[in-house]
Each structure stands twice: as C-alpha cells, then as structure tokens.
CSV table of C-alpha atoms in Angstrom, one decimal:
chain,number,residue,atom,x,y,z
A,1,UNK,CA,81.8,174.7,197.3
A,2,UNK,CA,82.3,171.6,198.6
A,3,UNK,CA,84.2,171.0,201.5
A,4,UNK,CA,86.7,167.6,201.1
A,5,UNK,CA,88.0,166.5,204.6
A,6,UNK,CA,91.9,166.1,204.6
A,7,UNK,CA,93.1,162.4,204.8
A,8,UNK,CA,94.3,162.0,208.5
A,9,UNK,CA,96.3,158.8,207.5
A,10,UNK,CA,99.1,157.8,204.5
A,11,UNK,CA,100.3,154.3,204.1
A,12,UNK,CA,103.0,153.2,201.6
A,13,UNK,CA,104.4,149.8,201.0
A,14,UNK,CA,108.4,150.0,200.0
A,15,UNK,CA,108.7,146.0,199.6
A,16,UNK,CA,106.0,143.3,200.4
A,17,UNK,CA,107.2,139.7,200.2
A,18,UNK,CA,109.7,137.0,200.9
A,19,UNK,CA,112.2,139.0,199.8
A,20,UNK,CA,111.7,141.9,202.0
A,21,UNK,CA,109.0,144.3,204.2
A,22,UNK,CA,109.0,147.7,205.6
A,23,UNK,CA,105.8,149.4,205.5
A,24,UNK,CA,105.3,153.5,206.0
A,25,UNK,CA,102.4,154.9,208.2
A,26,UNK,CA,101.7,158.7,208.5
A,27,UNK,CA,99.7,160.7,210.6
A,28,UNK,CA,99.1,164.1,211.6
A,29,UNK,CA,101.8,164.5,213.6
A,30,UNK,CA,103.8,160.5,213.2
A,31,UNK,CA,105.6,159.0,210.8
A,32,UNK,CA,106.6,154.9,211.6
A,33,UNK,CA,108.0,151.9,209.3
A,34,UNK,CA,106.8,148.6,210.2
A,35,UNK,CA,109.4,146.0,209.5
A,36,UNK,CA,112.8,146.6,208.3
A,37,UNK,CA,113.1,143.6,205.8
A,38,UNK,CA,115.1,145.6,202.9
A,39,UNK,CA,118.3,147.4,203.0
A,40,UNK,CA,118.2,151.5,204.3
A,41,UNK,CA,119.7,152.2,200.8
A,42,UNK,CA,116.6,151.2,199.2
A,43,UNK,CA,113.9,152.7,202.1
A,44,UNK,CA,115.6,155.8,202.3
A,45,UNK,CA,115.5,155.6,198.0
A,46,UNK,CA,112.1,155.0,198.0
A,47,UNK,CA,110.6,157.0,200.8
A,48,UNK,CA,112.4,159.7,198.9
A,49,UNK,CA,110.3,158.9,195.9
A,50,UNK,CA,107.3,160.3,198.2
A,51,UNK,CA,109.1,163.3,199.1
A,52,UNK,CA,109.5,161.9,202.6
A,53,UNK,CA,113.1,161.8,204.6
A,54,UNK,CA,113.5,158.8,206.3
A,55,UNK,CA,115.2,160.8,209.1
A,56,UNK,CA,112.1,162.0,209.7
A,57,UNK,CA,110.5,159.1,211.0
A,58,UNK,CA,109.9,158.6,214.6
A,59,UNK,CA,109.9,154.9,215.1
A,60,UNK,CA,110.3,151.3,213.8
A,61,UNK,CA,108.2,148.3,214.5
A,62,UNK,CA,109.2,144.9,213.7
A,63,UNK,CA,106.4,142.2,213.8
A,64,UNK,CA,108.4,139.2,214.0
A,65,UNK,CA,112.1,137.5,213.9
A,66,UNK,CA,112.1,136.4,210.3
A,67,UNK,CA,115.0,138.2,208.5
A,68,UNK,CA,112.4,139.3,205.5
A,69,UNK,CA,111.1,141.6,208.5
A,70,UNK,CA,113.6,142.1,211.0
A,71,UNK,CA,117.1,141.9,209.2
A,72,UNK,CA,117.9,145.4,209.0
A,73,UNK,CA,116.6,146.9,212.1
A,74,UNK,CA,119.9,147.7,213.5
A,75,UNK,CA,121.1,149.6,210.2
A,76,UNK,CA,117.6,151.6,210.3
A,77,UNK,CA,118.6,152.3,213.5
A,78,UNK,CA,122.4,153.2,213.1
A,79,UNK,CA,122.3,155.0,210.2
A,80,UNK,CA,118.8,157.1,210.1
A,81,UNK,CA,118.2,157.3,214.2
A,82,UNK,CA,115.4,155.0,214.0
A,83,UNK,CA,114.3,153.6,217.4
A,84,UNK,CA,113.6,150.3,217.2
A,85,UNK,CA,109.7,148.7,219.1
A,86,UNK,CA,110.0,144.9,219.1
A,87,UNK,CA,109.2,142.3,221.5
A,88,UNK,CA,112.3,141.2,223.6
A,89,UNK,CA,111.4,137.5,222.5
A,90,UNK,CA,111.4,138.8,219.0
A,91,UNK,CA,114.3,140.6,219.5
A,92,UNK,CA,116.8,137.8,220.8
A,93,UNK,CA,115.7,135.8,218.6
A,94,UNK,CA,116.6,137.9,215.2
A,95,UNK,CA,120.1,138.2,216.5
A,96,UNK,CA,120.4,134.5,216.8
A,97,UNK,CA,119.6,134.5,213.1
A,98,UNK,CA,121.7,137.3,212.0
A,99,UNK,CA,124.2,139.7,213.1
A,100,UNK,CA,121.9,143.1,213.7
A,101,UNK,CA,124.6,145.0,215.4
A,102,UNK,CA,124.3,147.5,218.3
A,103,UNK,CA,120.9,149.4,218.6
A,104,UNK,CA,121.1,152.4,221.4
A,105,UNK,CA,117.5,152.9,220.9
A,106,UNK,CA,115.6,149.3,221.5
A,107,UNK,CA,112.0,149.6,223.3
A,108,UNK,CA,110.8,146.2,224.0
A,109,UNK,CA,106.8,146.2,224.2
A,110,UNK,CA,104.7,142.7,224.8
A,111,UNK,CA,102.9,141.3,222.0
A,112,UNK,CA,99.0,141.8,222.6
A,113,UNK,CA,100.1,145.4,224.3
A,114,UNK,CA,98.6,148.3,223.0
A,115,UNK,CA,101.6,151.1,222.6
A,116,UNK,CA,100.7,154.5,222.8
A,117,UNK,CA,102.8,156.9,220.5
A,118,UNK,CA,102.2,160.2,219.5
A,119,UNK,CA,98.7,161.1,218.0
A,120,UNK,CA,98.2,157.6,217.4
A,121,UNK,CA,97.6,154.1,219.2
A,122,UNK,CA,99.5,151.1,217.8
A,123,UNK,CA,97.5,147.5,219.2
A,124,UNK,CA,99.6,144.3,218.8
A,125,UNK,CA,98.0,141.0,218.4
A,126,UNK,CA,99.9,137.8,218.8
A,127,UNK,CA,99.4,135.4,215.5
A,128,UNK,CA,100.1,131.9,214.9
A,129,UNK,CA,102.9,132.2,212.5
A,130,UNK,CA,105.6,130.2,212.8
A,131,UNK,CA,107.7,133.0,214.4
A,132,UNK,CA,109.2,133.0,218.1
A,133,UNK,CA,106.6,136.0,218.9
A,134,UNK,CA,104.9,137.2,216.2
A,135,UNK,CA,102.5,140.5,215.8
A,136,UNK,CA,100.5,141.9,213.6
A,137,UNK,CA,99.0,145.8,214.0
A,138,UNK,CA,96.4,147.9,214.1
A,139,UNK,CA,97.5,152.1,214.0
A,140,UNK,CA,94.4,154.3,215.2
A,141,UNK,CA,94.7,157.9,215.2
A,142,UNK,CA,91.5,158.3,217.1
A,143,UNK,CA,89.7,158.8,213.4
A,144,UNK,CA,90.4,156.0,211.4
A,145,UNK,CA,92.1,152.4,212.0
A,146,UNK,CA,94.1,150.7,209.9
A,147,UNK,CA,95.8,147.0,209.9
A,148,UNK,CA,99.0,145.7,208.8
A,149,UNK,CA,99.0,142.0,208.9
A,150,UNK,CA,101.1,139.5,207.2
A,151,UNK,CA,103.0,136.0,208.0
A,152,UNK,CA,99.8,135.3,209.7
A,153,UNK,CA,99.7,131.4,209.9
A,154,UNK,CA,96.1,130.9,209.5
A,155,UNK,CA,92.6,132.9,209.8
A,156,UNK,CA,91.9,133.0,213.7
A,157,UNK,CA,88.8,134.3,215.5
A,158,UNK,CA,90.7,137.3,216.9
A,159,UNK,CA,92.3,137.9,213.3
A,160,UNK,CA,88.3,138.3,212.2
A,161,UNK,CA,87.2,140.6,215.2
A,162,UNK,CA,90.0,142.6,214.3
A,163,UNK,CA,89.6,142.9,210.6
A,164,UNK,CA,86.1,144.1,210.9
A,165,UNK,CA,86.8,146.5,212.9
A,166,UNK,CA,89.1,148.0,210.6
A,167,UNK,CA,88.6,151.0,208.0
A,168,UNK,CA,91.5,150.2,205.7
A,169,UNK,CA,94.0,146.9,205.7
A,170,UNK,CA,97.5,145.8,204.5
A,171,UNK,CA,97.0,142.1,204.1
A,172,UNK,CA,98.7,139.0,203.1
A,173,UNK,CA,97.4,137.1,200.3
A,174,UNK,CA,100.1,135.2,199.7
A,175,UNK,CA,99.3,132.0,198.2
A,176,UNK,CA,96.6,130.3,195.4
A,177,UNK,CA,96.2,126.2,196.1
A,178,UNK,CA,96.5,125.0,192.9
A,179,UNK,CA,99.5,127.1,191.7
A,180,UNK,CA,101.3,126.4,195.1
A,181,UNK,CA,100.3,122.6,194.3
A,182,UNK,CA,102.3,122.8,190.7
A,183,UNK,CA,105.1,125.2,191.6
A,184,UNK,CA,108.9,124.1,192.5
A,185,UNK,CA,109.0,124.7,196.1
A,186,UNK,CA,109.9,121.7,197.8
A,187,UNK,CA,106.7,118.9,200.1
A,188,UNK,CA,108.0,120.1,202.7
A,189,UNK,CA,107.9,123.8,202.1
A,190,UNK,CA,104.4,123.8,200.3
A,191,UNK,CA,103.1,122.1,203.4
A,192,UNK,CA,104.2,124.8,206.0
A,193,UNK,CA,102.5,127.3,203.6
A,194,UNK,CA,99.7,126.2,203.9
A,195,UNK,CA,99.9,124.8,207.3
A,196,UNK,CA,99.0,126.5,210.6
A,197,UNK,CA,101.7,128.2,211.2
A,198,UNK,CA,102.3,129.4,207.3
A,199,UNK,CA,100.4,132.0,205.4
A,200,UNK,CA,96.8,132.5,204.0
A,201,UNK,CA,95.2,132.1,200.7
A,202,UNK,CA,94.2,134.5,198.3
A,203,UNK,CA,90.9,132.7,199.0
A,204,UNK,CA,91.1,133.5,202.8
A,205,UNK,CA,92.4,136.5,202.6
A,206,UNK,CA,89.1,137.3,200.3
A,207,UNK,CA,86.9,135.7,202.8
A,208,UNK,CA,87.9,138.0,205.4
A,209,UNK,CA,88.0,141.0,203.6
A,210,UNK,CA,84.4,140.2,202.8
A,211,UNK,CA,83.1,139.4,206.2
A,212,UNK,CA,84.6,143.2,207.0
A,213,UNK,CA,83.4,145.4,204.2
A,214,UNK,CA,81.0,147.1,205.2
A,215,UNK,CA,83.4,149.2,207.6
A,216,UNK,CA,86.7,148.7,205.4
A,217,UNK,CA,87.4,151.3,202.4
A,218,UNK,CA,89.8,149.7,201.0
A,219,UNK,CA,92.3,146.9,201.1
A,220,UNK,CA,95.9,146.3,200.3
A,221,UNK,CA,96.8,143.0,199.2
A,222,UNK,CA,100.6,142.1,200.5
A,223,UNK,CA,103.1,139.2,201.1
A,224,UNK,CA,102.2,137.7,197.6
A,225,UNK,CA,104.5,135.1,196.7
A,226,UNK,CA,106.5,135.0,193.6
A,227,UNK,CA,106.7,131.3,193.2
A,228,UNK,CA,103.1,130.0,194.0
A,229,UNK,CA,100.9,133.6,193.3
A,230,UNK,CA,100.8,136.4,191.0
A,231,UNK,CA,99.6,140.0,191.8
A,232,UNK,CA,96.9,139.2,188.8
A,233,UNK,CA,95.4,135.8,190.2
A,234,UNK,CA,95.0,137.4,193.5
A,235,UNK,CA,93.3,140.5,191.9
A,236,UNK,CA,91.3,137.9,190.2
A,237,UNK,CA,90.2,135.9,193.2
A,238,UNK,CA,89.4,138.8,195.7
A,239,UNK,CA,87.4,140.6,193.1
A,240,UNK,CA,85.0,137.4,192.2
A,241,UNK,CA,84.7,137.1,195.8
A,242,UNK,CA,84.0,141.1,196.5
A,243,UNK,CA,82.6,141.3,193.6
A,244,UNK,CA,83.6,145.3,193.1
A,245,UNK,CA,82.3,146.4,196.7
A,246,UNK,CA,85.5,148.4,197.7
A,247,UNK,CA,89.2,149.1,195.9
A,248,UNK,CA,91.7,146.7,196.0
A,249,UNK,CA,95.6,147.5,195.8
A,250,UNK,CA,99.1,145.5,195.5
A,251,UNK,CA,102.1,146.0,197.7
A,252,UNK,CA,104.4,145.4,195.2
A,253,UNK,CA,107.2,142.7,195.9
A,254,UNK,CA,110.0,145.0,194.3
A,255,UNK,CA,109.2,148.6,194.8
A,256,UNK,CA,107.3,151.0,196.6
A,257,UNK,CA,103.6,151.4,196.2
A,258,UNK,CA,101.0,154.6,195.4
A,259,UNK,CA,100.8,156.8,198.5
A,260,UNK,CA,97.1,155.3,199.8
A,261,UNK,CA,95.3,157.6,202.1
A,262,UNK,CA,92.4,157.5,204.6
C-alpha cells in the first residue's frame, strides 16, 4: 500500500480583488484570515462552504490600510472574536479612511517582524505599495512555506529571495499592458498601476513564478483586475511563460476558491 502523507497546510481565497480580500490559512493546529476586505456575512457564508466556522479562527492579519483589505477588521473582530495583527501605522491609518469601530483585541506587530503564533511562523515583508505600511506574508509551519502577496507595487529584490524560497504562493497578477492601455480607467489611474507603487503584470508575476519553480508546487494567481485583466489572459500568459511546469489556480474576484492544500 502506499502511504500518502497528510497535507499539513489548507489555503482558501473567499474574495481576491479590488473589490475585496480575506484569505484562509490552516494548519495543524491554526486557523488565520489574512485581510478582512469583504463583509463577515459573506466570510462566515463562505468559510461555511468548507465546512469551517469562522469562530474558529484564531487570528486576523491585515497587510495594509486600503479598505479592499482592512475595511472590516473591526466587524471580524466584533462579531466572530477575531483578534486583529496589524501594524499600528496600518492601523491608524485605516481608521482615518473609515469608521472601523472598537476592536478589544488589536496586536500591533512591525512590518519586516517575524510573528510567532501557534504551530506556525508568520514573516512580514515591507513592499512598495502605495500603502502607509504595507506587508505581504510568508506562513511556515516548520514543513512547508507559503506566501500571500498582493498590492505589491513592483518586483523588488527581496520580493524574489522570498518567492523562491517558497513551496506554494497566493500572488497578484493583476494587470496585462495592452488591455490596461485600452480599458476605461482614467491617465492618471492606469499610470499608478503600473507605476512603482501600483501592482504587477501578469507578465511579472510569470517571471517570478518562473525564477522560483523549482521549489514552488503550485501557484495561486490573485488581485486580478476586472477592468484591465481577465482570469483567462492571465492563465494564458503565465502558462506560455511556465510552459506547464507546475499548477496554476485563480482566486476568484467574487467567491471563494477550491480548498488548495500542501
């Protein structure tokens, strides 16, 4: 008989996009959302969808200050017990944007700290987006690492190092040139999407999924853009880069994903 070994790490994307993130990450023994960019109706709705209680989760991490990821922190917090990890800079910032509401459980880390939390390790690394403090991060359960980065700005040299150390990543790819060229955002918009501080390419994104494959199993493409992407064209552009060398997945913009495991 052969012997299978258990999968020591679930992800699930409930919403990837402008519109809205939260991210689920299980372990052994730890269950965390990153980002809390969509209402609790609709996590709860579609953890549930999983079999998974949302009450059951033992933290939330929020990577930046932009409401599509930090909105509804203080309702995840409220009304499922959620306590809240987020940069203090991060933090004050969100509430100048909207009215979060009281959280009794707020844990403020620093970005580029490692956090240790249950059976797992959670490393932040500062990007260039144009957030106040933004983070993306890497969860390692001592067996496998895995990456959640989105709203990243632009491919830096840490951004690489960290990608290729990875076994499995949640990544933006948010944009294609030529469609973002043609689409009805406004010169102004279009320029800080695909300026420093904006997002990457399905292009990039492909480049640095390549330069990392030999570690990664798999990769999740996130944060595509409804206006100048489709889930297709970035299927299309990462796979004539890749070239079929490991499987590729969407984080669908309205709705949960497959449960992906490592």
């Amino acid at each position: 008989m052969i012997s299978r070994r258990q999968p020591s790490l679930r992800i699930v994307s409930l919403q990837s996009g402008s519109n809205g993130n939260c991210i689920y990450v299980e372990t052994q023994s730890t269950r965390l959302l990153f980002d809390a960019g969509i209402s609790g109706l609709r996590a709860k709705e579609r953890l549930a969808e999983h079999g998974i209680d949302i009450t059951s989760v033992h933290g939330l991490f929020i990577s930046h200050d932009h409401w599509d990821h930090a909105g509804n922190m203080g309702i995840f917090n409220r009304k499922f017990g959620l306590p809240v990890w987020v940069t203090e800079t991060t933090y004050q910032a969100a509430r100048q944007k909207k009215a979060i509401g009281s959280i009794e459980q707020l844990h403020h880390f620093v970005s580029g700290e490692t956090i240790r939390f249950g059976d797992v390790t959670i490393e932040t690394l500062r990007t260039p987006h144009d957030a106040t403090d933004g983070v993306v991060f890497i969860i390692d359960n001592g067996s496998v690492r895995l990456g959640v980065m989105t709203d990243l700005g632009h491919v830096f040299p840490d951004l690489r190092e960290a990608v290729r150390s990875l076994d499995a990543v949640l990544l933006e790819s948010n944009y294609d040139p030529e469609t973002l060229k043609h689409c009805g955002y406004t010169e102004e918009t279009k320029a800080r999407i695909r300026g420093k501080g904006g997002h990457i390419s399905n292009l990039e994104a492909a480049r640095l999924i390549e330069s990392a494959k030999s570690r990664l199993q798999w990769a999740c493409l996130g944060h595509i853009s409804q206006e100048s992407n489709h889930p297709q064209l970035a299927l299309e552009t990462h796979e004539s880069v890749l070239e079929g060398s490991l499987p590729l997945h969407i984080a669908p913009r309205y709705g949960a994903s497959e449960m992906l495991m490592l």
